[in-house]
């Protein structure tokens, strides 16, 4: 019996999928369109984020089933602080709600939770809940579920650059040792392999300051579907399309 069975029927839209081969190791997703999805239904924007959280749970489950190693989800950018306070407050409570509802099944399914982004300036209650989820899942060696929270790629690169300069100044590293691998170690993603596949929903075709360094050789896949309508089958469509891609990394 699937380890997920006790949690079935929580979400009636859940879809059974087949297992596929040659999946990407690391999938990154820009979960876009929550606000438009809600507005189209005459609902407040936060209703879209709430529904989006349920989709996160379903896609995590599918990623586990498909043996994907890392799933990085863009949940809140450094630019999202410009949104109305009510929406920010709601988004900052989502990790708490996610943890309250789904941490037991994350633990049960060997999922390890981490974050990338500037953690310290998140609200205290958000940090507490995330730290708890990280602590409870730190021994797990299945899917790494990586939430990008208060994340901005340019900010990440600036921070890394300053730290590299500091370490050269302190003599921790020599200037001559600096190469791509060293720089990668200074990013939030440190020991996580680069994404193989980037998915963006809602019909937008841009990176929005997401993993600019790490996505250098990723395959991109776009859908017009708004994130709250994204599901296991559409996720599989992306994975199957990825299987057909020829990755040349600049070679022939
Ligand atoms: C972008 O859509 C989405 C976000 C800024 C938030 C994404 C967050 C979730 C899907 C939930 C995350 C769950 C956890 C557990 C942290 P938008 O609001 O910009 O949509 P719009 O472009 O239609 O306005």
Short mmCIF file of C-alpha atoms and ligand atoms in Angstrom, two decimals:
data_model
loop_
_atom_site.label_atom_id
_atom_site.label_comp_id
_atom_site.label_asym_id
_atom_site.label_seq_id
_atom_site.Cartn_x
_atom_site.Cartn_y
_atom_site.Cartn_z
CA UNK A 1 0.00 0.00 0.00
CA UNK A 2 1.29 3.47 -0.80
CA UNK A 3 2.64 5.37 2.17
CA UNK A 4 0.36 8.19 1.05
CA UNK A 5 -2.85 6.15 1.34
CA UNK A 6 -3.96 7.44 4.76
CA UNK A 7 -3.99 10.94 3.33
CA UNK A 8 -6.00 10.21 0.16
CA UNK A 9 -9.35 11.93 -0.44
CA UNK A 10 -8.21 15.08 1.35
CA UNK A 11 -8.23 16.69 -2.03
CA UNK A 12 -10.80 15.34 -4.46
CA UNK A 13 -8.87 16.46 -7.56
CA UNK A 14 -5.99 14.06 -6.83
CA UNK A 15 -4.89 12.14 -9.92
CA UNK A 16 -3.21 8.72 -10.16
CA UNK A 17 -0.19 8.73 -12.48
CA UNK A 18 2.16 6.16 -13.96
CA UNK A 19 5.81 5.93 -12.91
CA UNK A 20 8.17 7.31 -15.56
CA UNK A 21 11.92 6.82 -16.21
CA UNK A 22 14.79 9.28 -16.58
CA UNK A 23 13.23 11.98 -14.48
CA UNK A 24 15.26 15.12 -13.76
CA UNK A 25 17.17 14.99 -10.47
CA UNK A 26 16.23 18.53 -9.57
CA UNK A 27 13.04 20.33 -10.59
CA UNK A 28 12.56 24.03 -9.82
CA UNK A 29 9.12 25.62 -10.10
CA UNK A 30 7.94 29.23 -10.33
CA UNK A 31 4.43 28.77 -8.97
CA UNK A 32 2.71 31.69 -10.69
CA UNK A 33 -0.89 32.75 -11.21
CA UNK A 34 -2.44 32.38 -7.76
CA UNK A 35 -3.74 35.95 -7.75
CA UNK A 36 -5.24 35.77 -11.25
CA UNK A 37 -6.79 32.38 -10.51
CA UNK A 38 -8.56 33.89 -7.51
CA UNK A 39 -9.59 37.12 -9.25
CA UNK A 40 -11.10 35.15 -12.14
CA UNK A 41 -13.36 33.50 -9.57
CA UNK A 42 -14.26 36.70 -7.76
CA UNK A 43 -12.19 35.56 -4.76
CA UNK A 44 -9.56 37.50 -2.78
CA UNK A 45 -5.98 36.86 -3.96
CA UNK A 46 -5.19 34.97 -0.78
CA UNK A 47 -7.69 32.30 -1.79
CA UNK A 48 -5.38 31.56 -4.72
CA UNK A 49 -2.39 31.20 -2.41
CA UNK A 50 -4.33 28.86 -0.13
CA UNK A 51 -5.30 26.67 -3.07
CA UNK A 52 -1.70 26.94 -4.28
CA UNK A 53 -0.50 25.44 -1.01
CA UNK A 54 -2.69 22.40 -1.58
CA UNK A 55 -1.13 22.00 -5.02
CA UNK A 56 2.32 22.15 -3.38
CA UNK A 57 1.38 19.16 -1.25
CA UNK A 58 0.16 17.21 -4.30
CA UNK A 59 3.26 17.97 -6.37
CA UNK A 60 5.55 17.03 -3.49
CA UNK A 61 3.74 13.72 -3.28
CA UNK A 62 4.14 13.19 -7.03
CA UNK A 63 7.82 14.15 -6.91
CA UNK A 64 8.33 11.50 -4.21
CA UNK A 65 6.48 8.91 -6.32
CA UNK A 66 8.63 9.77 -9.34
CA UNK A 67 11.87 9.54 -7.37
CA UNK A 68 12.88 13.14 -7.99
CA UNK A 69 15.74 14.09 -5.67
CA UNK A 70 15.23 17.85 -5.24
CA UNK A 71 12.17 20.08 -5.67
CA UNK A 72 12.78 23.81 -5.30
CA UNK A 73 9.65 25.96 -5.08
CA UNK A 74 9.63 29.76 -5.43
CA UNK A 75 7.28 30.68 -2.58
CA UNK A 76 8.22 34.30 -1.78
CA UNK A 77 10.68 36.59 -3.52
CA UNK A 78 12.66 39.53 -2.15
CA UNK A 79 10.39 41.66 -4.37
CA UNK A 80 7.15 40.24 -2.90
CA UNK A 81 7.47 42.55 0.14
CA UNK A 82 5.97 45.24 -2.15
CA UNK A 83 2.57 43.50 -1.91
CA UNK A 84 -0.25 44.64 0.40
CA UNK A 85 0.39 43.80 4.07
CA UNK A 86 -2.64 41.54 4.27
CA UNK A 87 -1.32 39.38 1.43
CA UNK A 88 2.22 39.28 2.89
CA UNK A 89 0.87 38.29 6.30
CA UNK A 90 -1.12 35.50 4.69
CA UNK A 91 1.86 34.25 2.69
CA UNK A 92 4.01 34.28 5.84
CA UNK A 93 1.45 32.11 7.60
CA UNK A 94 1.33 29.52 4.82
CA UNK A 95 4.47 27.66 5.94
CA UNK A 96 2.83 27.35 9.37
CA UNK A 97 -0.39 26.01 7.88
CA UNK A 98 1.52 23.68 5.58
CA UNK A 99 3.53 22.37 8.50
CA UNK A 100 0.46 21.92 10.73
CA UNK A 101 -1.41 20.04 8.03
CA UNK A 102 1.28 18.14 6.19
CA UNK A 103 4.46 17.81 8.24
CA UNK A 104 3.46 14.31 9.47
CA UNK A 105 3.13 13.03 5.91
CA UNK A 106 6.37 14.74 4.87
CA UNK A 107 8.15 12.91 7.69
CA UNK A 108 6.38 9.65 6.85
CA UNK A 109 7.57 9.92 3.26
CA UNK A 110 11.21 10.68 4.06
CA UNK A 111 11.03 14.28 2.76
CA UNK A 112 13.68 16.70 4.02
CA UNK A 113 12.60 20.34 4.22
CA UNK A 114 15.05 23.20 3.66
CA UNK A 115 14.85 26.82 2.57
CA UNK A 116 16.93 29.16 0.46
CA UNK A 117 16.75 32.92 0.85
CA UNK A 118 17.34 35.49 3.55
CA UNK A 119 15.87 33.70 6.57
CA UNK A 120 16.58 36.10 9.43
CA UNK A 121 14.19 38.85 8.35
CA UNK A 122 11.15 36.55 8.09
CA UNK A 123 8.53 37.02 10.85
CA UNK A 124 9.33 35.13 14.08
CA UNK A 125 6.31 32.81 13.82
CA UNK A 126 7.24 31.86 10.25
CA UNK A 127 10.85 31.18 11.25
CA UNK A 128 9.76 29.07 14.23
CA UNK A 129 7.54 26.87 12.13
CA UNK A 130 10.12 26.43 9.37
CA UNK A 131 12.92 25.70 11.84
CA UNK A 132 10.68 23.07 13.44
CA UNK A 133 9.98 21.45 10.05
CA UNK A 134 13.70 21.49 9.18
CA UNK A 135 14.63 19.97 12.51
CA UNK A 136 11.98 17.23 12.27
CA UNK A 137 13.05 16.24 8.75
CA UNK A 138 16.81 16.76 8.87
CA UNK A 139 17.62 13.03 9.05
CA UNK A 140 15.45 12.20 6.03
CA UNK A 141 17.28 11.25 2.86
CA UNK A 142 14.43 11.12 0.36
CA UNK A 143 13.16 14.14 -1.58
CA UNK A 144 14.77 17.45 -0.64
CA UNK A 145 11.91 19.97 -0.56
CA UNK A 146 13.54 23.34 -0.88
CA UNK A 147 11.34 26.41 -0.37
CA UNK A 148 12.72 29.65 -1.82
CA UNK A 149 11.46 32.15 0.78
CA UNK A 150 12.52 35.78 0.80
CA UNK A 151 14.74 34.68 -2.05
CA UNK A 152 16.24 36.87 -4.76
CA UNK A 153 18.99 35.65 -7.02
CA UNK A 154 20.75 39.00 -7.38
CA UNK A 155 20.70 39.47 -3.62
CA UNK A 156 22.14 35.96 -3.27
CA UNK A 157 24.97 36.76 -5.70
CA UNK A 158 25.76 40.07 -3.96
CA UNK A 159 25.91 38.31 -0.57
CA UNK A 160 28.12 35.58 -1.99
CA UNK A 161 30.45 38.13 -3.57
CA UNK A 162 30.84 40.03 -0.29
CA UNK A 163 31.55 36.80 1.59
CA UNK A 164 34.13 35.71 -0.98
CA UNK A 165 35.91 39.08 -0.66
CA UNK A 166 35.79 38.78 3.13
CA UNK A 167 37.24 35.25 3.03
CA UNK A 168 40.03 36.28 0.64
CA UNK A 169 40.78 39.18 2.95
CA UNK A 170 40.85 36.83 5.99
CA UNK A 171 43.01 34.34 4.10
CA UNK A 172 40.40 31.53 4.29
CA UNK A 173 40.63 31.19 0.51
CA UNK A 174 43.16 32.38 -2.04
CA UNK A 175 42.03 34.57 -4.92
CA UNK A 176 43.63 32.08 -7.32
CA UNK A 177 41.37 29.31 -5.94
CA UNK A 178 38.16 31.08 -6.98
CA UNK A 179 36.37 29.21 -9.73
CA UNK A 180 32.76 28.32 -10.56
CA UNK A 181 32.65 25.50 -8.02
CA UNK A 182 33.88 27.82 -5.26
CA UNK A 183 31.31 30.50 -6.11
CA UNK A 184 28.55 27.87 -6.13
CA UNK A 185 29.49 26.95 -2.56
CA UNK A 186 28.82 30.52 -1.44
CA UNK A 187 25.25 30.51 -2.78
CA UNK A 188 22.22 29.49 -0.70
CA UNK A 189 22.08 26.31 -2.77
CA UNK A 190 25.64 25.33 -1.62
CA UNK A 191 25.57 21.54 -1.85
CA UNK A 192 22.40 21.15 -3.95
CA UNK A 193 22.96 20.18 -7.60
CA UNK A 194 21.72 22.68 -10.20
CA UNK A 195 18.12 22.31 -11.41
CA UNK A 196 17.70 20.17 -14.53
CA UNK A 197 14.21 21.41 -15.27
CA UNK A 198 12.50 24.74 -14.59
CA UNK A 199 8.71 24.92 -14.75
CA UNK A 200 6.79 28.19 -14.76
CA UNK A 201 3.01 28.32 -14.69
CA UNK A 202 0.50 31.01 -15.71
CA UNK A 203 1.80 31.81 -19.19
CA UNK A 204 4.62 34.11 -18.09
CA UNK A 205 8.01 33.46 -19.68
CA UNK A 206 10.56 35.09 -17.40
CA UNK A 207 12.87 34.17 -14.52
CA UNK A 208 11.83 36.86 -12.03
CA UNK A 209 15.17 36.83 -10.19
CA UNK A 210 15.01 33.06 -9.56
CA UNK A 211 18.20 30.94 -9.48
CA UNK A 212 19.96 32.99 -12.17
CA UNK A 213 23.30 31.24 -11.59
CA UNK A 214 21.91 27.76 -10.97
CA UNK A 215 19.61 27.67 -14.03
CA UNK A 216 22.46 28.22 -16.50
CA UNK A 217 21.91 24.83 -18.19
CA UNK A 218 18.38 23.94 -17.07
CA UNK A 219 15.66 23.00 -19.52
CA UNK A 220 12.68 25.37 -19.36
CA UNK A 221 9.04 24.29 -19.57
CA UNK A 222 6.08 26.67 -19.54
CA UNK A 223 2.35 26.21 -19.22
CA UNK A 224 -0.54 28.66 -19.37
CA UNK A 225 -2.19 26.85 -16.45
CA UNK A 226 -2.42 28.93 -13.25
CA UNK A 227 -0.64 27.31 -10.30
CA UNK A 228 -3.85 26.46 -8.36
CA UNK A 229 -5.00 24.44 -11.41
CA UNK A 230 -1.64 22.69 -11.84
CA UNK A 231 -1.81 18.98 -11.07
CA UNK A 232 0.06 15.66 -11.18
CA UNK A 233 -0.82 15.04 -14.84
CA UNK A 234 0.52 18.42 -15.98
CA UNK A 235 3.64 17.82 -13.89
CA UNK A 236 4.08 14.52 -15.71
CA UNK A 237 3.64 16.26 -19.07
CA UNK A 238 6.60 18.47 -18.11
CA UNK A 239 8.69 15.48 -17.00
CA UNK A 240 7.91 13.60 -20.22
CA UNK A 241 8.82 16.61 -22.31
CA UNK A 242 12.10 16.84 -20.39
CA UNK A 243 12.85 13.21 -21.33
CA UNK A 244 12.87 14.24 -25.01
CA UNK A 245 15.29 17.13 -24.57
CA UNK A 246 18.86 16.75 -25.81
CA UNK A 247 21.12 18.44 -23.28
CA UNK A 248 24.41 19.50 -24.80
CA UNK A 249 25.78 21.93 -22.19
CA UNK A 250 27.29 24.01 -24.95
CA UNK A 251 28.86 20.99 -26.71
CA UNK A 252 27.59 19.27 -29.85
C1 LIG B 1 2.84 33.91 -7.43
O1 LIG B 1 1.53 34.11 -7.85
C2 LIG B 1 2.82 33.13 -6.20
C3 LIG B 1 3.31 33.54 -5.02
C4 LIG B 1 3.98 34.83 -4.82
C5 LIG B 1 3.18 32.68 -3.82
C6 LIG B 1 3.35 31.24 -4.08
C7 LIG B 1 3.06 30.47 -2.85
C8 LIG B 1 2.39 29.30 -2.86
C9 LIG B 1 1.91 28.65 -4.09
C10 LIG B 1 2.18 28.55 -1.60
C11 LIG B 1 3.47 28.18 -0.98
C12 LIG B 1 3.32 27.20 0.07
C13 LIG B 1 4.13 27.10 1.16
C14 LIG B 1 3.95 25.98 2.06
C15 LIG B 1 5.16 28.11 1.46
P1 LIG B 1 0.96 35.58 -7.92
O2 LIG B 1 0.31 35.89 -6.64
O3 LIG B 1 2.05 36.52 -8.34
O4 LIG B 1 -0.10 35.43 -9.04
P2 LIG B 1 -0.53 36.55 -10.10
O5 LIG B 1 0.65 36.73 -11.03
O6 LIG B 1 -1.70 35.92 -10.78
O7 LIG B 1 -0.88 37.78 -9.33
#
